[in-house]
Coordinates of C-alpha atoms in Angstrom, one line a residue:
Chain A
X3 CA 182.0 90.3 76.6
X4 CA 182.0 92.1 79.7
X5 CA 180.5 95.6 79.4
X6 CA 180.3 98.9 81.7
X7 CA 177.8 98.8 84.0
X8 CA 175.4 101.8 85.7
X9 CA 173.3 102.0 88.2
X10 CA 170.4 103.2 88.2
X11 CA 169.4 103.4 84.5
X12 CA 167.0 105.6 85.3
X13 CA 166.3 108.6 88.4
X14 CA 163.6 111.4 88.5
X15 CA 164.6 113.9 91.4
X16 CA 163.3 116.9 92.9
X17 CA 165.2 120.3 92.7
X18 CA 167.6 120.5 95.7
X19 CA 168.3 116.9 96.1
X20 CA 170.9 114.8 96.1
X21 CA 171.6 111.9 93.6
X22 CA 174.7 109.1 93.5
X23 CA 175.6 107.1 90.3
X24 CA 177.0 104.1 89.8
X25 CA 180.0 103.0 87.7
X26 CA 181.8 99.7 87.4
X27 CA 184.3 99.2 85.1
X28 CA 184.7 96.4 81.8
X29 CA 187.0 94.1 84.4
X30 CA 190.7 94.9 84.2
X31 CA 190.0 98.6 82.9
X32 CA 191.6 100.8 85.7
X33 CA 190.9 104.1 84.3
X34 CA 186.9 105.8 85.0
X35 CA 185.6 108.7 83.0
X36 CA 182.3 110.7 83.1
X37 CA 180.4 112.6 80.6
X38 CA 177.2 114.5 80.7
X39 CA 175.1 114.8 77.5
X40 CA 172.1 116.9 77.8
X41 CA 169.2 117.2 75.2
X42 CA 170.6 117.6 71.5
X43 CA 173.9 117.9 72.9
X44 CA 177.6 116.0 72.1
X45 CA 179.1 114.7 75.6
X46 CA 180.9 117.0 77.8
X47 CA 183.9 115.7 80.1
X48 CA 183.2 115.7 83.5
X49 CA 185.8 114.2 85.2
X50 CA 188.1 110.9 85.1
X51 CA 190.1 108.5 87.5
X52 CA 193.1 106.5 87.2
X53 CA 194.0 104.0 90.2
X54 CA 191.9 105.8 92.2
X55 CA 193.4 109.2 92.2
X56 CA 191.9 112.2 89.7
X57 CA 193.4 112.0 86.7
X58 CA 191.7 114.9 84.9
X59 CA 188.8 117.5 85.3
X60 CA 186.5 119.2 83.0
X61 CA 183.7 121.2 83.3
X62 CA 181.9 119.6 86.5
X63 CA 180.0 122.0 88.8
X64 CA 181.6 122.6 92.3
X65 CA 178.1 121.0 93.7
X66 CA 178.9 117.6 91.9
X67 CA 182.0 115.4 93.1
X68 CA 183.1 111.4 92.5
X69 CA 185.4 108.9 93.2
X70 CA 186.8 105.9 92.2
X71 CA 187.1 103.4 94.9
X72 CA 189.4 100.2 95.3
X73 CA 187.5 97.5 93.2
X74 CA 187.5 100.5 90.8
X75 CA 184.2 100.9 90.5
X76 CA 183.0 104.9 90.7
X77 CA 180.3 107.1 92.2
X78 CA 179.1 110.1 91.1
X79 CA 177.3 112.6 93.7
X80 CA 175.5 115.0 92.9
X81 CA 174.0 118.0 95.2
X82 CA 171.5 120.9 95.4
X83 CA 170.4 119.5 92.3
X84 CA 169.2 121.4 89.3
X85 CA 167.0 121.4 86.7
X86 CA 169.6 122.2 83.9
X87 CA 171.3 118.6 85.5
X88 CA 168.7 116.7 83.5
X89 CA 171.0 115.1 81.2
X90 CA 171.7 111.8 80.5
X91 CA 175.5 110.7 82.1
X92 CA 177.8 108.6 81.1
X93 CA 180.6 106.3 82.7
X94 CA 183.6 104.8 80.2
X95 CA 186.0 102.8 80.8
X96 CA 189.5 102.0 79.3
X97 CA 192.5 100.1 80.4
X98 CA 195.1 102.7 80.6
X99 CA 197.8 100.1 81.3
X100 CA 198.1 98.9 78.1
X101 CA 197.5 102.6 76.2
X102 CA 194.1 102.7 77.2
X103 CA 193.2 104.6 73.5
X104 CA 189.9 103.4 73.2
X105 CA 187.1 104.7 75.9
X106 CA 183.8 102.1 76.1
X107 CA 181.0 103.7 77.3
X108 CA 178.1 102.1 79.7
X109 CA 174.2 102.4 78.7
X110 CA 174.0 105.5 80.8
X111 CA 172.3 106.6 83.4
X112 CA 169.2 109.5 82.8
X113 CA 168.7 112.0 85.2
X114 CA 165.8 114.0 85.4
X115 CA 165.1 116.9 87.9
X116 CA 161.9 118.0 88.4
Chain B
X6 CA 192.2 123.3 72.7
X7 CA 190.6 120.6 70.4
X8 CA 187.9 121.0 68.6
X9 CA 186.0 118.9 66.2
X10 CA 183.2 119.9 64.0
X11 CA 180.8 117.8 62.5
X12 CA 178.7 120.5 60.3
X13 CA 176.4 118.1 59.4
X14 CA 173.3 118.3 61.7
X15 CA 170.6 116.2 59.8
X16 CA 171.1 113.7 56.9
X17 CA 168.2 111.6 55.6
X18 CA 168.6 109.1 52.7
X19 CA 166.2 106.4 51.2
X20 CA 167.7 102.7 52.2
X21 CA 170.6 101.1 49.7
X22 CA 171.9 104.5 49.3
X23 CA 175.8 105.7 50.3
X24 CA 176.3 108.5 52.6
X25 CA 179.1 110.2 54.0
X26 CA 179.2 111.9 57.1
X27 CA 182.2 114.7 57.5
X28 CA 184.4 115.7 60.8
X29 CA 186.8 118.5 60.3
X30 CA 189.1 118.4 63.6
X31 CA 191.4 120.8 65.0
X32 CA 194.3 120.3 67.2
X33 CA 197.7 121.9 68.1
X34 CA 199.2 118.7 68.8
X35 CA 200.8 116.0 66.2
X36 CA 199.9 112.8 68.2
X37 CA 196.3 112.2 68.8
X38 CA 193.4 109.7 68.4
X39 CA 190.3 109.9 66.1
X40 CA 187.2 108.1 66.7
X41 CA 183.5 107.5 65.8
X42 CA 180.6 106.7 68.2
X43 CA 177.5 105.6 67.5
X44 CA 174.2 106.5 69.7
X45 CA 171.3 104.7 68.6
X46 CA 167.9 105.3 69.8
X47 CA 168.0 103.4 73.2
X48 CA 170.9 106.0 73.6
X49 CA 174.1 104.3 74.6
X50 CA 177.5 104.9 73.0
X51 CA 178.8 102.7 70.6
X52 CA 182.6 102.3 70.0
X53 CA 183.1 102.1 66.2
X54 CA 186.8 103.1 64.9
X55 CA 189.7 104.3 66.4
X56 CA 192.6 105.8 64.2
X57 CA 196.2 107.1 65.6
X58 CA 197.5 110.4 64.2
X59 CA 200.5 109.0 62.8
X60 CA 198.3 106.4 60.6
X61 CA 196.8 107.9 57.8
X62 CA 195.7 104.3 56.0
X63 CA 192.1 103.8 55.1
X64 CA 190.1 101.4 56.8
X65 CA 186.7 99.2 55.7
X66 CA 184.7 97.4 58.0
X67 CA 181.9 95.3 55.7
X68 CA 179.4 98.6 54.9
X69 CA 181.6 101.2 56.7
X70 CA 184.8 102.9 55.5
X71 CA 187.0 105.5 57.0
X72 CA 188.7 108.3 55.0
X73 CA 191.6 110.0 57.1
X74 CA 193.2 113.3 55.7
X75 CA 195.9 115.0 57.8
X76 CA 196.3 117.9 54.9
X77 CA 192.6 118.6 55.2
X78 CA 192.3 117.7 59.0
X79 CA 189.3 115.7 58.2
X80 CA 188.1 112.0 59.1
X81 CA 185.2 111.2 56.9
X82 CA 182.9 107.9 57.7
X83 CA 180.8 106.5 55.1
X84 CA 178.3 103.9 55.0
X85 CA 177.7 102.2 51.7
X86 CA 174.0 100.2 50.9
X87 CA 172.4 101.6 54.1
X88 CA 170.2 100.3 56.0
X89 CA 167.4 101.1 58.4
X90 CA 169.6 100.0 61.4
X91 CA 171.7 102.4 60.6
X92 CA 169.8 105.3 61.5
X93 CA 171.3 107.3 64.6
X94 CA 172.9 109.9 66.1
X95 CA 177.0 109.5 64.6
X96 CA 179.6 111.3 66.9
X97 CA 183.4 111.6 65.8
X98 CA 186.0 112.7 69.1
X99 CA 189.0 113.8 69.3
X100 CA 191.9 112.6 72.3
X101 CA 194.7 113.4 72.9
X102 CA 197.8 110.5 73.1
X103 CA 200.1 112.9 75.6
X104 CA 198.0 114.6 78.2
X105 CA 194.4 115.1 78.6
X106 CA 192.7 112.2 78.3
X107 CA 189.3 113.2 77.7
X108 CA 186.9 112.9 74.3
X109 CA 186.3 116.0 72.4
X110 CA 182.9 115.6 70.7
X111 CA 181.4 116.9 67.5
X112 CA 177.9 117.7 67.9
X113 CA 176.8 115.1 66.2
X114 CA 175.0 113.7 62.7
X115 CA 171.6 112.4 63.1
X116 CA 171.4 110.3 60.5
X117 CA 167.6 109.2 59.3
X118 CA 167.3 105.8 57.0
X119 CA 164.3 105.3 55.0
X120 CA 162.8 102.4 53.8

């Protein structure tokens, strides 16, 4: 079956930089969230997206913004970059139209800011 | 807010043996979801159960068995004649069916099999 795919699995940066990731959805799921799980750490809620349009917001960083676009696939930027952004983030998908309870999660995508 | 708790950080047992790894949840609201992850070594998230608040029935799944208790707040997982491949980091969330839609974590239980 069909999994979530992210782009690029891996991405070294330097400090100030900027940095987009990739989401696209399990086909048919409409909804798009993203986590951020740095070292020895559960994953934190960043944001999510249903039909395009924000559907809720967690603890992202005013320098960090996304979208979800009309083939609902979704892009995370990523500015002035940090080196506490080294993390590893996650996109999930779900398909809220039919309850959407259960979130799958792509392979990830690590960061690392040097 | 949710929280969920997971107080076990490490557990390491010899292979063929049961363990149990505990979450302890807290949540103002009666409807919600339950769930374990599992994050093997390679790192990605692995969907493994999904229970609704209002279902409090036990599940198995071949080695793995879910133990639900509104009264206690609690949604054990145990994994019976382990196995090296089982050895990861486990994660139980927490979401909400009305509102926020976002996974509350626990930190996590690195579990260690060893041959």
């Amino acid at each position: 079956a069909a999994g979530v795919i992210q782009s690029p699995r891996h991405l070294i940066k330097e400090k100030r930089e900027t940095a987009t990731l990739k989401c696209y959805p399990i086909p048919r799921h409409d909804t798009v969230y993203w986590y951020q799980q740095g070292p020895g750490q559960d994953p934190q809620f960043l944001i999510s997206f249903y039909e395009k349009m924000q559907s809720d917001k967690g603890s992202i960083p005013d320098r960090f913004s996304a979208q979800q676009f009309s083939d609902y696939h979704s892009e995370l930027n990523m500015s002035s970059l940090e080196l506490g952004d080294s993390a590893l983030y996650f996109c999930a998908s779900s398909p809220l139209g039919r309850g959407g309870e259960t979130q799958y999660f792509g392979p990830g995508t690590r960061l690392l800011v040097l | 807010a949710q929280k969920v708790t997971q107080a076990q950080t490490e557990i390491s047992v010899v292979e063929k043996e049961d363990v149990t790894l505990d979450c302890v949840y807290e949540t103002r609201d009666t409807t919600y979801y339950l769930f374990w992850y599992k994050q093997p070594p390679s790192g990605e998230l692995v969907f493994l159960i999904r229970r609704n608040s209002f279902d409090e029935q036990n599940e198995i799944s071949g080695r793995y068995s879910w133990n639900f208790q509104k009264s206690t707040s609690s949604f054990n997982f145990t994994i019976t004649a382990s196995q090296v491949v089982d050895s990861a980091v486990y994660f139980c969330a927490l979401r909400l069916i009305q509102g926020a839609q976002k996974l509350v974590f626990g930190q996590g239980t690195r579990l260690t099999i060893n041959p």
